[in-house]
Amino acid sequence: MQGQGTIRLFKRGPTAEFRLFVFVVLSLSLLLVDSRWRVLDPARQAVSVALYPFQRLVLAPRDAIESVNGWFDAASLARTEKEALQRQRIELAQISTHAAQLAAENRLLRRLLNVSEMVSQASVAVEVLYEPPNAFTHHLVFNKGSSSGIEPGMPVIDEGGVVGQVIRVTPFTSEAALLTDEKISIPAQVLRNGLRVIVFGGSSSGKVEVRYLTNDADIVPGDTLITSGVGGYFPAGLLVAKVDHIERDAASGFAVAVASPLSHPERYRHFLVLRTDTTKSEASQEAKPSGSPSDKP
Amino acid sequence: MVRHPTNHKPAAPGLGKSSLSSLEPIDSAPFRRPSSGVFVWGTILLVWLFSLLPWRLWQPTPDLLLLVIAFWCLNEPRRVGMLTAFIFGLLMDVHDAGLLGEQALVYSLVAYGAITLTRRLQHFNPVVQAVHMLPVVVIAEGLSSLVHAWLASEWAGWGWLWSALFTVVLWPLADILLHLPQRRQEEIDSGAA
């Protein structure tokens, strides 16, 4: 332009249309790459780490109010908790004697069968930092990340059972998809008869589904589903859901059981992340860290 | 700029003598002085921080950050442009744990719309501006929803339409609040005159 001798009177960048084109192409390619591959995760992590101080900053008033509230409520809370715990202790005393008996018996049987001893699970207690406002997914963001030993793939539980699975981790935060998220599938079994199934995030909100059941499968409303331990991400024996009803499709020959999760991610702020060995299960069956530990029942 | 109460009769053409004070500007549209850069960026940062709080869980809630960025794109296109909109869109994508680029697309499109409408809308009142911005926001959000539906093969429902509507409805309020420093300046000026 200057070579032709014209004088630039006004500072002017590229035209608005050109800028729009650049940004639209950039956004679309980001969308495409992010929805198909995981190469953008480091960038997302970097931005997320940069965002973290701001997130903590704006949430500081809430946290302060909660801590003050908690301090004032502490006395009454302690009283009610004490009563509840006392009651629980009496109930548990019976159960624990029974459990001790069973454990001894189990050890004996395991030794007879040459099955290796079950290791107790290490865990990290986490608190919900915030719930991402996203219309498509049911996720929670926790206040601890890879610096506390959390890795993608680890299960998240509360006292009701499985809450979800960690899918993304930054140094200080971690993101978990809830049980009801479409991305999640959990190998489970029916507590009553040991039927192995896979529990999928439901198409209806707040529910999970057991798909690919044959029409004559022995599963009835009221059945409890627990994790089977197949696949390696979820340790065996965690409560998952209770079956509400069965939808049998005579045409396809398959049935779907709709179940309600037994955990309550919407009620509490504290959860437990089980530090299962995600590398081992990955190596053993090449499942994606975020994806489903998929195995056929 | 305040119109002086004239004691003189308006000078009719061809009547001979007329004093300078009887002259009135042909275009009496108020002259807008530019907002200060600190104020512009301060409001954007403030609203961005506010958007990090957990109040947007209900899908039809208005997108205040989009509103403020669009407002400054329209009124201060030299300071705030598509790059700003794109970057803040990306930041919101990361915070909301959505697909990267989803809100960045919406923000860039709305910023483009606002920048192209700058010349036409700058002298209109905020209600007319809001009416013009409605299709821009709806088209941007609709396109983004379509792209998401294509990529993730799930349709988000129509909550975004309400969100766009509520965002635009708040435009006049944004106009009042974000032009507050200028109004005060004008009052000071008219007081001095």
PDB file of N, CA, C and O in Angstrom, chain A residues 133-173:
ATOM      1  N   PRO A 133     -22.489 -24.278  34.669  1.00  0.00           N
ATOM      2  CA  PRO A 133     -23.809 -24.063  34.078  1.00  0.00           C
ATOM      3  C   PRO A 133     -23.814 -24.514  32.627  1.00  0.00           C
ATOM      4  O   PRO A 133     -23.538 -23.747  31.735  1.00  0.00           O
ATOM      5  N   ASN A 134     -24.084 -25.765  32.406  1.00  0.00           N
ATOM      6  CA  ASN A 134     -24.045 -26.308  31.053  1.00  0.00           C
ATOM      7  C   ASN A 134     -25.311 -27.110  30.819  1.00  0.00           C
ATOM      8  O   ASN A 134     -25.667 -27.968  31.610  1.00  0.00           O
ATOM      9  N   ALA A 135     -25.989 -26.796  29.727  1.00  0.00           N
ATOM     10  CA  ALA A 135     -27.293 -27.409  29.490  1.00  0.00           C
ATOM     11  C   ALA A 135     -27.170 -28.878  29.112  1.00  0.00           C
ATOM     12  O   ALA A 135     -28.111 -29.644  29.264  1.00  0.00           O
ATOM     13  N   PHE A 136     -25.998 -29.280  28.638  1.00  0.00           N
ATOM     14  CA  PHE A 136     -25.884 -30.606  28.049  1.00  0.00           C
ATOM     15  C   PHE A 136     -25.373 -31.660  29.014  1.00  0.00           C
ATOM     16  O   PHE A 136     -25.625 -32.836  28.849  1.00  0.00           O
ATOM     17  N   THR A 137     -24.602 -31.231  29.985  1.00  0.00           N
ATOM     18  CA  THR A 137     -23.905 -32.222  30.805  1.00  0.00           C
ATOM     19  C   THR A 137     -24.234 -32.044  32.278  1.00  0.00           C
ATOM     20  O   THR A 137     -24.647 -30.976  32.706  1.00  0.00           O
ATOM     21  N   HIS A 138     -24.058 -33.114  33.040  1.00  0.00           N
ATOM     22  CA  HIS A 138     -24.207 -33.029  34.491  1.00  0.00           C
ATOM     23  C   HIS A 138     -22.828 -33.232  35.099  1.00  0.00           C
ATOM     24  O   HIS A 138     -22.406 -34.368  35.291  1.00  0.00           O
ATOM     25  N   HIS A 139     -22.140 -32.154  35.362  1.00  0.00           N
ATOM     26  CA  HIS A 139     -20.793 -32.253  35.907  1.00  0.00           C
ATOM     27  C   HIS A 139     -20.705 -31.508  37.239  1.00  0.00           C
ATOM     28  O   HIS A 139     -21.541 -30.663  37.550  1.00  0.00           O
ATOM     29  N   LEU A 140     -19.673 -31.853  38.016  1.00  0.00           N
ATOM     30  CA  LEU A 140     -19.342 -31.095  39.217  1.00  0.00           C
ATOM     31  C   LEU A 140     -17.853 -30.802  39.169  1.00  0.00           C
ATOM     32  O   LEU A 140     -17.072 -31.624  38.699  1.00  0.00           O
ATOM     33  N   VAL A 141     -17.484 -29.608  39.643  1.00  0.00           N
ATOM     34  CA  VAL A 141     -16.057 -29.287  39.718  1.00  0.00           C
ATOM     35  C   VAL A 141     -15.657 -29.277  41.186  1.00  0.00           C
ATOM     36  O   VAL A 141     -16.294 -28.620  42.004  1.00  0.00           O
ATOM     37  N   PHE A 142     -14.625 -30.069  41.521  1.00  0.00           N
ATOM     38  CA  PHE A 142     -14.180 -30.192  42.913  1.00  0.00           C
ATOM     39  C   PHE A 142     -12.960 -29.332  43.165  1.00  0.00           C
ATOM     40  O   PHE A 142     -12.269 -28.900  42.246  1.00  0.00           O
ATOM     41  N   ASN A 143     -12.683 -29.146  44.472  1.00  0.00           N
ATOM     42  CA  ASN A 143     -11.608 -28.215  44.843  1.00  0.00           C
ATOM     43  C   ASN A 143     -10.236 -28.873  44.948  1.00  0.00           C
ATOM     44  O   ASN A 143      -9.314 -28.279  45.469  1.00  0.00           O
ATOM     45  N   LYS A 144     -10.107 -30.130  44.533  1.00  0.00           N
ATOM     46  CA  LYS A 144      -8.783 -30.755  44.561  1.00  0.00           C
ATOM     47  C   LYS A 144      -8.496 -31.385  43.213  1.00  0.00           C
ATOM     48  O   LYS A 144      -9.416 -31.828  42.526  1.00  0.00           O
ATOM     49  N   GLY A 145      -7.217 -31.430  42.863  1.00  0.00           N
ATOM     50  CA  GLY A 145      -6.870 -31.946  41.545  1.00  0.00           C
ATOM     51  C   GLY A 145      -5.693 -32.882  41.588  1.00  0.00           C
ATOM     52  O   GLY A 145      -5.493 -33.602  42.580  1.00  0.00           O
ATOM     53  N   SER A 146      -4.902 -32.851  40.519  1.00  0.00           N
ATOM     54  CA  SER A 146      -3.824 -33.832  40.410  1.00  0.00           C
ATOM     55  C   SER A 146      -2.782 -33.650  41.512  1.00  0.00           C
ATOM     56  O   SER A 146      -2.061 -34.586  41.841  1.00  0.00           O
ATOM     57  N   SER A 147      -2.716 -32.437  42.122  1.00  0.00           N
ATOM     58  CA  SER A 147      -1.753 -32.265  43.210  1.00  0.00           C
ATOM     59  C   SER A 147      -2.155 -33.079  44.438  1.00  0.00           C
ATOM     60  O   SER A 147      -1.339 -33.333  45.314  1.00  0.00           O
ATOM     61  N   SER A 148      -3.436 -33.481  44.523  1.00  0.00           N
ATOM     62  CA  SER A 148      -3.875 -34.335  45.625  1.00  0.00           C
ATOM     63  C   SER A 148      -3.945 -35.795  45.202  1.00  0.00           C
ATOM     64  O   SER A 148      -4.493 -36.625  45.922  1.00  0.00           O
ATOM     65  N   GLY A 149      -3.455 -36.083  44.020  1.00  0.00           N
ATOM     66  CA  GLY A 149      -3.412 -37.477  43.589  1.00  0.00           C
ATOM     67  C   GLY A 149      -4.636 -37.935  42.824  1.00  0.00           C
ATOM     68  O   GLY A 149      -4.818 -39.130  42.603  1.00  0.00           O
ATOM     69  N   ILE A 150      -5.499 -36.994  42.420  1.00  0.00           N
ATOM     70  CA  ILE A 150      -6.695 -37.383  41.662  1.00  0.00           C
ATOM     71  C   ILE A 150      -6.329 -37.529  40.188  1.00  0.00           C
ATOM     72  O   ILE A 150      -5.574 -36.710  39.644  1.00  0.00           O
ATOM     73  N   GLU A 151      -6.856 -38.562  39.552  1.00  0.00           N
ATOM     74  CA  GLU A 151      -6.589 -38.779  38.136  1.00  0.00           C
ATOM     75  C   GLU A 151      -7.900 -39.044  37.410  1.00  0.00           C
ATOM     76  O   GLU A 151      -8.866 -39.498  38.028  1.00  0.00           O
ATOM     77  N   PRO A 152      -7.935 -38.779  36.105  1.00  0.00           N
ATOM     78  CA  PRO A 152      -9.142 -39.090  35.347  1.00  0.00           C
ATOM     79  C   PRO A 152      -9.467 -40.580  35.440  1.00  0.00           C
ATOM     80  O   PRO A 152      -8.553 -41.406  35.370  1.00  0.00           O
ATOM     81  N   GLY A 153     -10.729 -40.890  35.588  1.00  0.00           N
ATOM     82  CA  GLY A 153     -11.134 -42.286  35.661  1.00  0.00           C
ATOM     83  C   GLY A 153     -11.489 -42.741  37.056  1.00  0.00           C
ATOM     84  O   GLY A 153     -12.144 -43.763  37.226  1.00  0.00           O
ATOM     85  N   MET A 154     -11.049 -41.983  38.079  1.00  0.00           N
ATOM     86  CA  MET A 154     -11.319 -42.421  39.453  1.00  0.00           C
ATOM     87  C   MET A 154     -12.789 -42.231  39.798  1.00  0.00           C
ATOM     88  O   MET A 154     -13.401 -41.244  39.404  1.00  0.00           O
ATOM     89  N   PRO A 155     -13.364 -43.169  40.543  1.00  0.00           N
ATOM     90  CA  PRO A 155     -14.772 -43.022  40.930  1.00  0.00           C
ATOM     91  C   PRO A 155     -14.969 -42.036  42.073  1.00  0.00           C
ATOM     92  O   PRO A 155     -14.083 -41.867  42.904  1.00  0.00           O
ATOM     93  N   VAL A 156     -16.145 -41.382  42.060  1.00  0.00           N
ATOM     94  CA  VAL A 156     -16.512 -40.455  43.122  1.00  0.00           C
ATOM     95  C   VAL A 156     -17.707 -41.052  43.854  1.00  0.00           C
ATOM     96  O   VAL A 156     -18.661 -41.483  43.211  1.00  0.00           O
ATOM     97  N   ILE A 157     -17.642 -41.107  45.183  1.00  0.00           N
ATOM     98  CA  ILE A 157     -18.752 -41.703  45.919  1.00  0.00           C
ATOM     99  C   ILE A 157     -19.219 -40.785  47.048  1.00  0.00           C
ATOM    100  O   ILE A 157     -18.496 -39.884  47.467  1.00  0.00           O
ATOM    101  N   ASP A 158     -20.440 -41.011  47.503  1.00  0.00           N
ATOM    102  CA  ASP A 158     -20.878 -40.435  48.772  1.00  0.00           C
ATOM    103  C   ASP A 158     -21.436 -41.588  49.598  1.00  0.00           C
ATOM    104  O   ASP A 158     -21.221 -42.746  49.261  1.00  0.00           O
ATOM    105  N   GLU A 159     -22.149 -41.266  50.696  1.00  0.00           N
ATOM    106  CA  GLU A 159     -22.531 -42.397  51.544  1.00  0.00           C
ATOM    107  C   GLU A 159     -23.637 -43.236  50.905  1.00  0.00           C
ATOM    108  O   GLU A 159     -23.887 -44.353  51.324  1.00  0.00           O
ATOM    109  N   GLY A 160     -24.267 -42.722  49.842  1.00  0.00           N
ATOM    110  CA  GLY A 160     -25.298 -43.490  49.163  1.00  0.00           C
ATOM    111  C   GLY A 160     -24.727 -44.445  48.127  1.00  0.00           C
ATOM    112  O   GLY A 160     -25.374 -45.402  47.723  1.00  0.00           O
ATOM    113  N   GLY A 161     -23.508 -44.193  47.671  1.00  0.00           N
ATOM    114  CA  GLY A 161     -22.909 -45.045  46.658  1.00  0.00           C
ATOM    115  C   GLY A 161     -22.178 -44.220  45.608  1.00  0.00           C
ATOM    116  O   GLY A 161     -21.709 -43.125  45.899  1.00  0.00           O
ATOM    117  N   VAL A 162     -22.140 -44.754  44.381  1.00  0.00           N
ATOM    118  CA  VAL A 162     -21.376 -44.106  43.317  1.00  0.00           C
ATOM    119  C   VAL A 162     -22.059 -42.796  42.898  1.00  0.00           C
ATOM    120  O   VAL A 162     -23.256 -42.777  42.644  1.00  0.00           O
ATOM    121  N   VAL A 163     -21.285 -41.709  42.854  1.00  0.00           N
ATOM    122  CA  VAL A 163     -21.807 -40.419  42.412  1.00  0.00           C
ATOM    123  C   VAL A 163     -21.461 -40.189  40.944  1.00  0.00           C
ATOM    124  O   VAL A 163     -22.254 -39.682  40.170  1.00  0.00           O
ATOM    125  N   GLY A 164     -20.240 -40.566  40.557  1.00  0.00           N
ATOM    126  CA  GLY A 164     -19.815 -40.348  39.181  1.00  0.00           C
ATOM    127  C   GLY A 164     -18.371 -40.746  39.006  1.00  0.00           C
ATOM    128  O   GLY A 164     -17.831 -41.535  39.756  1.00  0.00           O
ATOM    129  N   GLN A 165     -17.759 -40.154  37.975  1.00  0.00           N
ATOM    130  CA  GLN A 165     -16.389 -40.501  37.646  1.00  0.00           C
ATOM    131  C   GLN A 165     -15.626 -39.242  37.246  1.00  0.00           C
ATOM    132  O   GLN A 165     -16.160 -38.393  36.546  1.00  0.00           O
ATOM    133  N   VAL A 166     -14.390 -39.145  37.704  1.00  0.00           N
ATOM    134  CA  VAL A 166     -13.564 -37.986  37.368  1.00  0.00           C
ATOM    135  C   VAL A 166     -13.210 -38.065  35.883  1.00  0.00           C
ATOM    136  O   VAL A 166     -12.756 -39.104  35.410  1.00  0.00           O
ATOM    137  N   ILE A 167     -13.450 -36.971  35.146  1.00  0.00           N
ATOM    138  CA  ILE A 167     -13.141 -37.027  33.714  1.00  0.00           C
ATOM    139  C   ILE A 167     -12.044 -36.071  33.302  1.00  0.00           C
ATOM    140  O   ILE A 167     -11.395 -36.273  32.295  1.00  0.00           O
ATOM    141  N   ARG A 168     -11.841 -34.988  34.089  1.00  0.00           N
ATOM    142  CA  ARG A 168     -10.806 -34.031  33.722  1.00  0.00           C
ATOM    143  C   ARG A 168     -10.136 -33.571  34.998  1.00  0.00           C
ATOM    144  O   ARG A 168     -10.797 -33.387  36.010  1.00  0.00           O
ATOM    145  N   VAL A 169      -8.825 -33.360  34.923  1.00  0.00           N
ATOM    146  CA  VAL A 169      -8.106 -32.959  36.123  1.00  0.00           C
ATOM    147  C   VAL A 169      -7.160 -31.826  35.780  1.00  0.00           C
ATOM    148  O   VAL A 169      -6.503 -31.843  34.752  1.00  0.00           O
ATOM    149  N   THR A 170      -7.144 -30.797  36.624  1.00  0.00           N
ATOM    150  CA  THR A 170      -6.110 -29.773  36.534  1.00  0.00           C
ATOM    151  C   THR A 170      -5.346 -29.857  37.861  1.00  0.00           C
ATOM    152  O   THR A 170      -5.772 -30.572  38.765  1.00  0.00           O
ATOM    153  N   PRO A 171      -4.234 -29.138  38.004  1.00  0.00           N
ATOM    154  CA  PRO A 171      -3.490 -29.261  39.267  1.00  0.00           C
ATOM    155  C   PRO A 171      -4.327 -28.989  40.517  1.00  0.00           C
ATOM    156  O   PRO A 171      -4.112 -29.620  41.548  1.00  0.00           O
ATOM    157  N   PHE A 172      -5.298 -28.057  40.447  1.00  0.00           N
ATOM    158  CA  PHE A 172      -6.027 -27.705  41.670  1.00  0.00           C
ATOM    159  C   PHE A 172      -7.510 -28.027  41.633  1.00  0.00           C
ATOM    160  O   PHE A 172      -8.200 -27.855  42.627  1.00  0.00           O
ATOM    161  N   THR A 173      -8.014 -28.419  40.495  1.00  0.00           N
ATOM    162  CA  THR A 173      -9.436 -28.759  40.440  1.00  0.00           C
ATOM    163  C   THR A 173      -9.604 -30.066  39.673  1.00  0.00           C
ATOM    164  O   THR A 173      -8.700 -30.498  38.953  1.00  0.00           O
TER     165      THR A 173
END
